Tab-separated table of C-alpha atoms and ligand atoms in Angstrom:
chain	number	residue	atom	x	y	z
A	1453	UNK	CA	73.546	91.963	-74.374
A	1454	UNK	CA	75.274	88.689	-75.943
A	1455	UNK	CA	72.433	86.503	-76.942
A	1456	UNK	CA	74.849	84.685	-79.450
A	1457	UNK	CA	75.889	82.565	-76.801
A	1458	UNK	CA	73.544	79.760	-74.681
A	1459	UNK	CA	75.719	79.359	-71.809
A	1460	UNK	CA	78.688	81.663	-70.958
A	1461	UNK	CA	80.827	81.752	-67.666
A	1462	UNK	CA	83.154	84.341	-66.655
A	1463	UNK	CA	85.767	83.982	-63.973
A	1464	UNK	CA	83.730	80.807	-62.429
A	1465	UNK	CA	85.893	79.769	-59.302
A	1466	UNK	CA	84.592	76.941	-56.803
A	1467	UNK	CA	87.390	76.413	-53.768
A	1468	UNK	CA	86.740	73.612	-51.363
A	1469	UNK	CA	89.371	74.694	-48.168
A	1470	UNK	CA	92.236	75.336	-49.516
A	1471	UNK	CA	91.905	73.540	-53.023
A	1472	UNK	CA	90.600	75.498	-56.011
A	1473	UNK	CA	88.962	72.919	-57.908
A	1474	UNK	CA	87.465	75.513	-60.229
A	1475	UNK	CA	89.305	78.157	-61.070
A	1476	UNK	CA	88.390	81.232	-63.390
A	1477	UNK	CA	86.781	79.572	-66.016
A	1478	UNK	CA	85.383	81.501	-68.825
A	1479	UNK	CA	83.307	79.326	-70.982
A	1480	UNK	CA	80.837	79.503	-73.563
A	1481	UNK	CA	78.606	77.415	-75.668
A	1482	UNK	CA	76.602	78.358	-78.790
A	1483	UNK	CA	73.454	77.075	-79.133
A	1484	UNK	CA	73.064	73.235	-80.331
A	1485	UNK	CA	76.906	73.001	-79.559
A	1486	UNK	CA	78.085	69.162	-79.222
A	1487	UNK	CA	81.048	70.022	-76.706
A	1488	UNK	CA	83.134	67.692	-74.519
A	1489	UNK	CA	85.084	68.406	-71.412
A	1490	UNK	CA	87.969	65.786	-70.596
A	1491	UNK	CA	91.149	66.303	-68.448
A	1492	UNK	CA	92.869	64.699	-66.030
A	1493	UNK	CA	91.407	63.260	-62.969
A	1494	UNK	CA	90.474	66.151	-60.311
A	1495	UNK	CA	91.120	68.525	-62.777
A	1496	UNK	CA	87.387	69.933	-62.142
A	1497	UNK	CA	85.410	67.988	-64.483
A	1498	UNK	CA	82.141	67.182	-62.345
A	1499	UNK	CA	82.457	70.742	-60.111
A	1500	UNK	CA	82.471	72.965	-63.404
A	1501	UNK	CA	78.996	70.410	-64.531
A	1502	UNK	CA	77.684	71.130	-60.632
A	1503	UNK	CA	77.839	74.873	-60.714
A	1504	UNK	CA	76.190	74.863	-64.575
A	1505	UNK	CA	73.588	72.845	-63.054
A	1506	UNK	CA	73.661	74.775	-60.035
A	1507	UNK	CA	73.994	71.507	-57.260
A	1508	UNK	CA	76.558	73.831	-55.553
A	1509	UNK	CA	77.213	77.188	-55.832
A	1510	UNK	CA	80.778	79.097	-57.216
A	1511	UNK	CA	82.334	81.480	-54.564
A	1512	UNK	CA	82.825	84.137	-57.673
A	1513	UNK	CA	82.039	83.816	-61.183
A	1514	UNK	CA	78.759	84.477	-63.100
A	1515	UNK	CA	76.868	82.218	-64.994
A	1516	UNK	CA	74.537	83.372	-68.095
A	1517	UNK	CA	71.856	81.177	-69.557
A	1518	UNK	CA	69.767	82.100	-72.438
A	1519	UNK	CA	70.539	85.474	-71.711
A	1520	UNK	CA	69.546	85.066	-68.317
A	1521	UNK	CA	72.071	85.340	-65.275
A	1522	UNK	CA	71.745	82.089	-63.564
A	1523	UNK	CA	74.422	82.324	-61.226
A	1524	UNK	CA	72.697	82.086	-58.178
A	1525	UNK	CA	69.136	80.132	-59.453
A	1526	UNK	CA	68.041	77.184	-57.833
A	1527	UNK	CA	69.109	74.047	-59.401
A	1528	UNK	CA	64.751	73.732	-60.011
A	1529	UNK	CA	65.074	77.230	-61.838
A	1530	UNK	CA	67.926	75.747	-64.249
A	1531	UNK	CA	65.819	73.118	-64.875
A	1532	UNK	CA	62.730	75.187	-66.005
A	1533	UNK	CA	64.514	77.311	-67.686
A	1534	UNK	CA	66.002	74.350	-70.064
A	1535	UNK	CA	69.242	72.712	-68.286
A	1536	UNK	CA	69.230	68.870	-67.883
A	1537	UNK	CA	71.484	66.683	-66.718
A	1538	UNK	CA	72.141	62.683	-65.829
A	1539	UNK	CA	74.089	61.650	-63.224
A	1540	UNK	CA	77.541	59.450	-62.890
A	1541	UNK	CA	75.610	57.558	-60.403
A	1542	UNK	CA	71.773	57.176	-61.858
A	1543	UNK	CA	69.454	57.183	-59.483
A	1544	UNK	CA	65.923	55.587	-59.864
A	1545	UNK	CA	62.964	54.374	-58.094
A	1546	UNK	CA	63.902	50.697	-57.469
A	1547	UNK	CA	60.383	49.474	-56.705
A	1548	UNK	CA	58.941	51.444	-59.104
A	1549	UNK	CA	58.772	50.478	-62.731
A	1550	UNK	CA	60.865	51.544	-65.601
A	1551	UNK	CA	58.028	52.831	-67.635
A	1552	UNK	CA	56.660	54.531	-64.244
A	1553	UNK	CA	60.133	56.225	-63.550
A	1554	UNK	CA	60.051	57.996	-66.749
A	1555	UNK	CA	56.526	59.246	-66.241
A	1556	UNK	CA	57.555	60.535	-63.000
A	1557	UNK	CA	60.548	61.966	-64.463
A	1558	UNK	CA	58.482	63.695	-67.043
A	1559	UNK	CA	55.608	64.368	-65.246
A	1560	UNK	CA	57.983	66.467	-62.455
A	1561	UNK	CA	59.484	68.179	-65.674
A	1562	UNK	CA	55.841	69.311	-67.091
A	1563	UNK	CA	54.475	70.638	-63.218
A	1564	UNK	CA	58.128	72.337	-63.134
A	1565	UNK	CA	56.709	74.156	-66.138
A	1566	UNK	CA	52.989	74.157	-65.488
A	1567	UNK	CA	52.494	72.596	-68.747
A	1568	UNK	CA	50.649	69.843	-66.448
A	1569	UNK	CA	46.790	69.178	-67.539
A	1570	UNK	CA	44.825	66.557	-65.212
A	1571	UNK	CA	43.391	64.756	-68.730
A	1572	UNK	CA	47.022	64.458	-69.556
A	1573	UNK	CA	48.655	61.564	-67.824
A	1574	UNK	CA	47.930	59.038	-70.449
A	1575	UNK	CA	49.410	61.033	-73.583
A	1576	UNK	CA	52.619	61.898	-71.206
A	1577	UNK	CA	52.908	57.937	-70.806
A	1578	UNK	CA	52.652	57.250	-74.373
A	1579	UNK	CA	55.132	59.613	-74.905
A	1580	UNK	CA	57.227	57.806	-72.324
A	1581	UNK	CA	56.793	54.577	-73.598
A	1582	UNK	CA	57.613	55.674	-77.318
A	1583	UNK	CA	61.163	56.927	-75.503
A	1584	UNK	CA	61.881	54.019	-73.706
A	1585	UNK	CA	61.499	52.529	-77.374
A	1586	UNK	CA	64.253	55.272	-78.352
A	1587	UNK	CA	66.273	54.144	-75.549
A	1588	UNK	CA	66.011	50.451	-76.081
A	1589	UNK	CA	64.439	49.829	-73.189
A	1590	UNK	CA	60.903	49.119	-74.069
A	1591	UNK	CA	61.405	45.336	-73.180
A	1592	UNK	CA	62.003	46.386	-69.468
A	1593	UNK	CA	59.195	48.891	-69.439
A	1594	UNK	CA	57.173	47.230	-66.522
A	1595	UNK	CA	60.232	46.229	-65.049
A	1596	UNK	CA	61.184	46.961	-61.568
A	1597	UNK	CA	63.668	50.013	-62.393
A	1598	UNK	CA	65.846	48.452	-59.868
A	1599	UNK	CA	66.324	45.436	-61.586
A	1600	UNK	CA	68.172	47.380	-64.633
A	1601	UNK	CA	71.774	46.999	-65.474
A	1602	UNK	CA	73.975	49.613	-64.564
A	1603	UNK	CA	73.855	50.733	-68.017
A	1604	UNK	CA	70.192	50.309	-68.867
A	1605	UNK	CA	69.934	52.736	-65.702
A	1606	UNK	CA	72.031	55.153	-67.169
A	1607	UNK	CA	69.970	55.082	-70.323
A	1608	UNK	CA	66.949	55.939	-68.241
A	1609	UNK	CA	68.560	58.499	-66.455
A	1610	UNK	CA	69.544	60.031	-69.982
A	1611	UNK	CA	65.621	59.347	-71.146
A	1612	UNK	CA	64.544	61.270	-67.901
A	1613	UNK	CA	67.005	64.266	-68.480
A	1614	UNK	CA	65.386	64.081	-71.543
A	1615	UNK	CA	61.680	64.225	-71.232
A	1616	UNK	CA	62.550	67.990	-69.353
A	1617	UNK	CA	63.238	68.815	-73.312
A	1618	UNK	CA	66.626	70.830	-72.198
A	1619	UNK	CA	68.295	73.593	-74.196
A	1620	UNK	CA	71.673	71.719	-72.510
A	1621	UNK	CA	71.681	68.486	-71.500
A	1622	UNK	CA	74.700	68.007	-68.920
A	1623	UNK	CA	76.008	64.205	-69.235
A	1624	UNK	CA	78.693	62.913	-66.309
A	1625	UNK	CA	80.758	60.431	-67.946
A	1626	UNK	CA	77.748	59.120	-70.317
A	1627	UNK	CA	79.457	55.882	-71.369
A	1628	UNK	CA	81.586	55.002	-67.892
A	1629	UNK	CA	80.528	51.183	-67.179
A	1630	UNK	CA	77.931	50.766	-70.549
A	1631	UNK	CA	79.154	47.646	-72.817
A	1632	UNK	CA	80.406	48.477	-76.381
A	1633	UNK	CA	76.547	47.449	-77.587
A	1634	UNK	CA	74.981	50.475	-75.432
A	1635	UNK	CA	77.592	52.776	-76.260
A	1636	UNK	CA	76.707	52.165	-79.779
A	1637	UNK	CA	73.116	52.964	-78.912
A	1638	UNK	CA	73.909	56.068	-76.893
A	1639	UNK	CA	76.037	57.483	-80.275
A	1640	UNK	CA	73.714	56.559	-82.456
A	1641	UNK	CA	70.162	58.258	-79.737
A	1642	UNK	CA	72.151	61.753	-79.685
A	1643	UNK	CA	72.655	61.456	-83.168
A	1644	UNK	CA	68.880	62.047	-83.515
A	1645	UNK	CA	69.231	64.806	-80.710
A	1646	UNK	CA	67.265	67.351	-81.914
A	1647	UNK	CA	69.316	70.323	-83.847
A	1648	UNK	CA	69.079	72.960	-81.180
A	1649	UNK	CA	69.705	71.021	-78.382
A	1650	UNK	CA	73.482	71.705	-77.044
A	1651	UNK	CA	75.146	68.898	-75.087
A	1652	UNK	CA	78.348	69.301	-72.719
A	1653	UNK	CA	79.758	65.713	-71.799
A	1654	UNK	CA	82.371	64.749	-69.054
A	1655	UNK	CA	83.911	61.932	-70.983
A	1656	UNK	CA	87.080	59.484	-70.392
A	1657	UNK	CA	86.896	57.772	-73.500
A	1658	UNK	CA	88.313	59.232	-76.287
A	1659	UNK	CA	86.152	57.644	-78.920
A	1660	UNK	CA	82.787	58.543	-77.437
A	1661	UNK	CA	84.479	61.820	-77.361
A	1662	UNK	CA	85.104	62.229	-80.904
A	1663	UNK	CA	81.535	60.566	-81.566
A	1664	UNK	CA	79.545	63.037	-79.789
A	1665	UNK	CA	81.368	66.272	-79.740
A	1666	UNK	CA	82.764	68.772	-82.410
A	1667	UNK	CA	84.325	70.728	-79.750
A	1668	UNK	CA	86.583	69.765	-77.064
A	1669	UNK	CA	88.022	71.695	-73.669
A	1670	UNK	CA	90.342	70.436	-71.581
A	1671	UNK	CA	90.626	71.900	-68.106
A	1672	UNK	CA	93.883	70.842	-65.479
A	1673	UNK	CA	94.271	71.937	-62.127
A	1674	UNK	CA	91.185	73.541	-62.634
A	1675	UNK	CA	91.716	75.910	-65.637
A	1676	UNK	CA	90.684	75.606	-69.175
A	1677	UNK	CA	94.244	74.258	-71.024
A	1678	UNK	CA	93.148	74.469	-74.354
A	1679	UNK	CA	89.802	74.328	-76.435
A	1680	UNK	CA	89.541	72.886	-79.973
A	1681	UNK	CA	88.423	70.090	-81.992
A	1682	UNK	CA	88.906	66.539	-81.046
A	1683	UNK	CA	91.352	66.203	-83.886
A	1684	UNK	CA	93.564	69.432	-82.664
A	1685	UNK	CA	92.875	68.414	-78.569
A	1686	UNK	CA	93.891	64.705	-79.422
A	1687	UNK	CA	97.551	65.794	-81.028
A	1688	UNK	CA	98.217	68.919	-78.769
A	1689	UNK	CA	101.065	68.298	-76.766
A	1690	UNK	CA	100.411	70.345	-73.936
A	1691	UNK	CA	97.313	68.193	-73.147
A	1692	UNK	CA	99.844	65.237	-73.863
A	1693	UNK	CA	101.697	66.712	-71.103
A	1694	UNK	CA	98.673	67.119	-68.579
A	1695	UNK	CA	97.566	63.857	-69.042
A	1696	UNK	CA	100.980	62.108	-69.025
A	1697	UNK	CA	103.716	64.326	-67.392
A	1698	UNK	CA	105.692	64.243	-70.727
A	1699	UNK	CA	105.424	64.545	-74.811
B	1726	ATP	P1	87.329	62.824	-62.043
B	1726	ATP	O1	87.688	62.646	-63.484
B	1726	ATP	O2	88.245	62.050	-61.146
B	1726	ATP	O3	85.891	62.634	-61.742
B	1726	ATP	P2	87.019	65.729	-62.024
B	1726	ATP	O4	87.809	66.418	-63.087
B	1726	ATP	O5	85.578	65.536	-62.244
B	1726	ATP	O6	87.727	64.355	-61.664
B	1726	ATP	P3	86.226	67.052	-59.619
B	1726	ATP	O7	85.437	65.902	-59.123
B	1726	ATP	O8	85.520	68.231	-60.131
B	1726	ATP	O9	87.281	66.558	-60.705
B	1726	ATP	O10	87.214	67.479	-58.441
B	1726	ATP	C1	88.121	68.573	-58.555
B	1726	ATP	C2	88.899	68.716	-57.262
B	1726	ATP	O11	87.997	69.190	-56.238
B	1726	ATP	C3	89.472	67.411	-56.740
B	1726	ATP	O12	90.730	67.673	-56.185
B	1726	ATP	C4	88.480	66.981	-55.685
B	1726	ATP	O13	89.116	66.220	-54.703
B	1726	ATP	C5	87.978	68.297	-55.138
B	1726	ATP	N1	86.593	68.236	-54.633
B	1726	ATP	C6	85.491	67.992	-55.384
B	1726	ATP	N2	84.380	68.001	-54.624
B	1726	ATP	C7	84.810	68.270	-53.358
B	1726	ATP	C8	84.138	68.410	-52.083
B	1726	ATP	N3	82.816	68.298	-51.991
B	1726	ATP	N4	84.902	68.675	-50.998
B	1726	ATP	C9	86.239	68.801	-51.101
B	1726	ATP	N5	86.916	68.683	-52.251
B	1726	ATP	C10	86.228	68.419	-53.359
């Protein structure tokens, strides 16, 4: 058994209809890995982050996490057993508070695990309010949640992901609709990331990219085109091509 590896897929297909929008992927990432996933739109981005979270399920391939086979766990199991994710489209509590999302967020995470103590609820929301310090958000902590900015939501959503303490922390297009200011903050929060803890980002911009990931694969029509770093992805010509039609 391969225990080098924290995730690994083999032959992971997803077909909607007709349309293979996922298809045959083998993939793997170490432990701690900073990796990024970019390619063309519909080229499978968000379906290959679904079926690693396990939202929807692939009609072949397996999945392996932590040396566990995942493929068909609940999307609750993932969790538990250490896979996080945010969302292109955050969603919070509107009426509830900013502070008070987190604490749900992280409070859901710790019953997942049965972690949960009744004496505990005050510690787990001065944990939460030291993150919302992390995040920048502290300011907004007894905030309406729905009163955030789009990006200040996305930071939560990130804080939330993170209070499940993930082995992989799945990010959709992190820095889509953040101004340069919270992008800055987002670079320099998973720079802190602890050691082990392996990100995969969707990402369309290039320099958030190179930022946050050491490793970069590129999937088109639903295949993996090439992996490398951003340096070699950045200058390869065929990914010129699938992004452009031409050198
Ligand atoms: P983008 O960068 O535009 O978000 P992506 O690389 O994330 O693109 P996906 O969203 O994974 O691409 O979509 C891959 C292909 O699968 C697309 O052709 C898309 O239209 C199709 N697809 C995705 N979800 C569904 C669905 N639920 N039903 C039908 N087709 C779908």
């Amino acid at each position: 058994e391969d225990m080098t590896e924290l995730l690994q897929t083999d032959g992971l297909t997803r077909g909607y209809g007709a349309l293979t929008a996922v298809d045959g992927v083998d993939f793997t990432l170490g432990f701690g890995a900073r990796h990024a996933l970019i390619g063309p739109n519909g080229a499978g981005k968000t379906t290959l982050l679904n079926l690693i979270a396990g939202s929807i399920r692939p009609t072949s391939g397996r999945i392996r996490f932590n040396g566990t086979d995942i493929t068909r766990a609940t999307s609750a199991r993932r969790c538990m057993l250490g896979i996080g994710r945010s969302f292109q489209q955050p969603a919070v509590v509107p009426g509830l508070s900013v502070l008070d999302n987190l604490v749900l967020a992280a409070w859901r995470h710790a019953h997942a695990r049965a972690t949960w103590g009744s004496r505990r609820l005050g510690r787990l929301t001065d944990q939460c309010r030291q993150r919302l310090g992390e995040f920048g958000l502290a300011p907004f902590a007894d905030h309406p949640a729905g009163r955030l900015s789009h990006g200040q939501r996305r930071l939560l959503d990130i804080a939330a992901a993170m209070s499940g303490c993930p082995r992989l922390l799945l990010l959709d297009e992190p820095a889509a609709g953040l101004t340069d200011e919270d992008v800055a903050h987002l670079v320099a929060l998973f720079g802190q990331l602890p050691a082990e803890v392996a990100t995969l980002l969707v990402e369309h911009n290039l320099d958030v990219v190179t930022a946050l990931a050491s490793a970069v694969t590129v999937l088109h029509a639903g295949r993996v085109l090439r992996t490398g770093s951003p340096a070699q992805i950045q200058k390869d010509p065929e990914v010129r091509r699938a992004y452009f039609g031409s050198v």
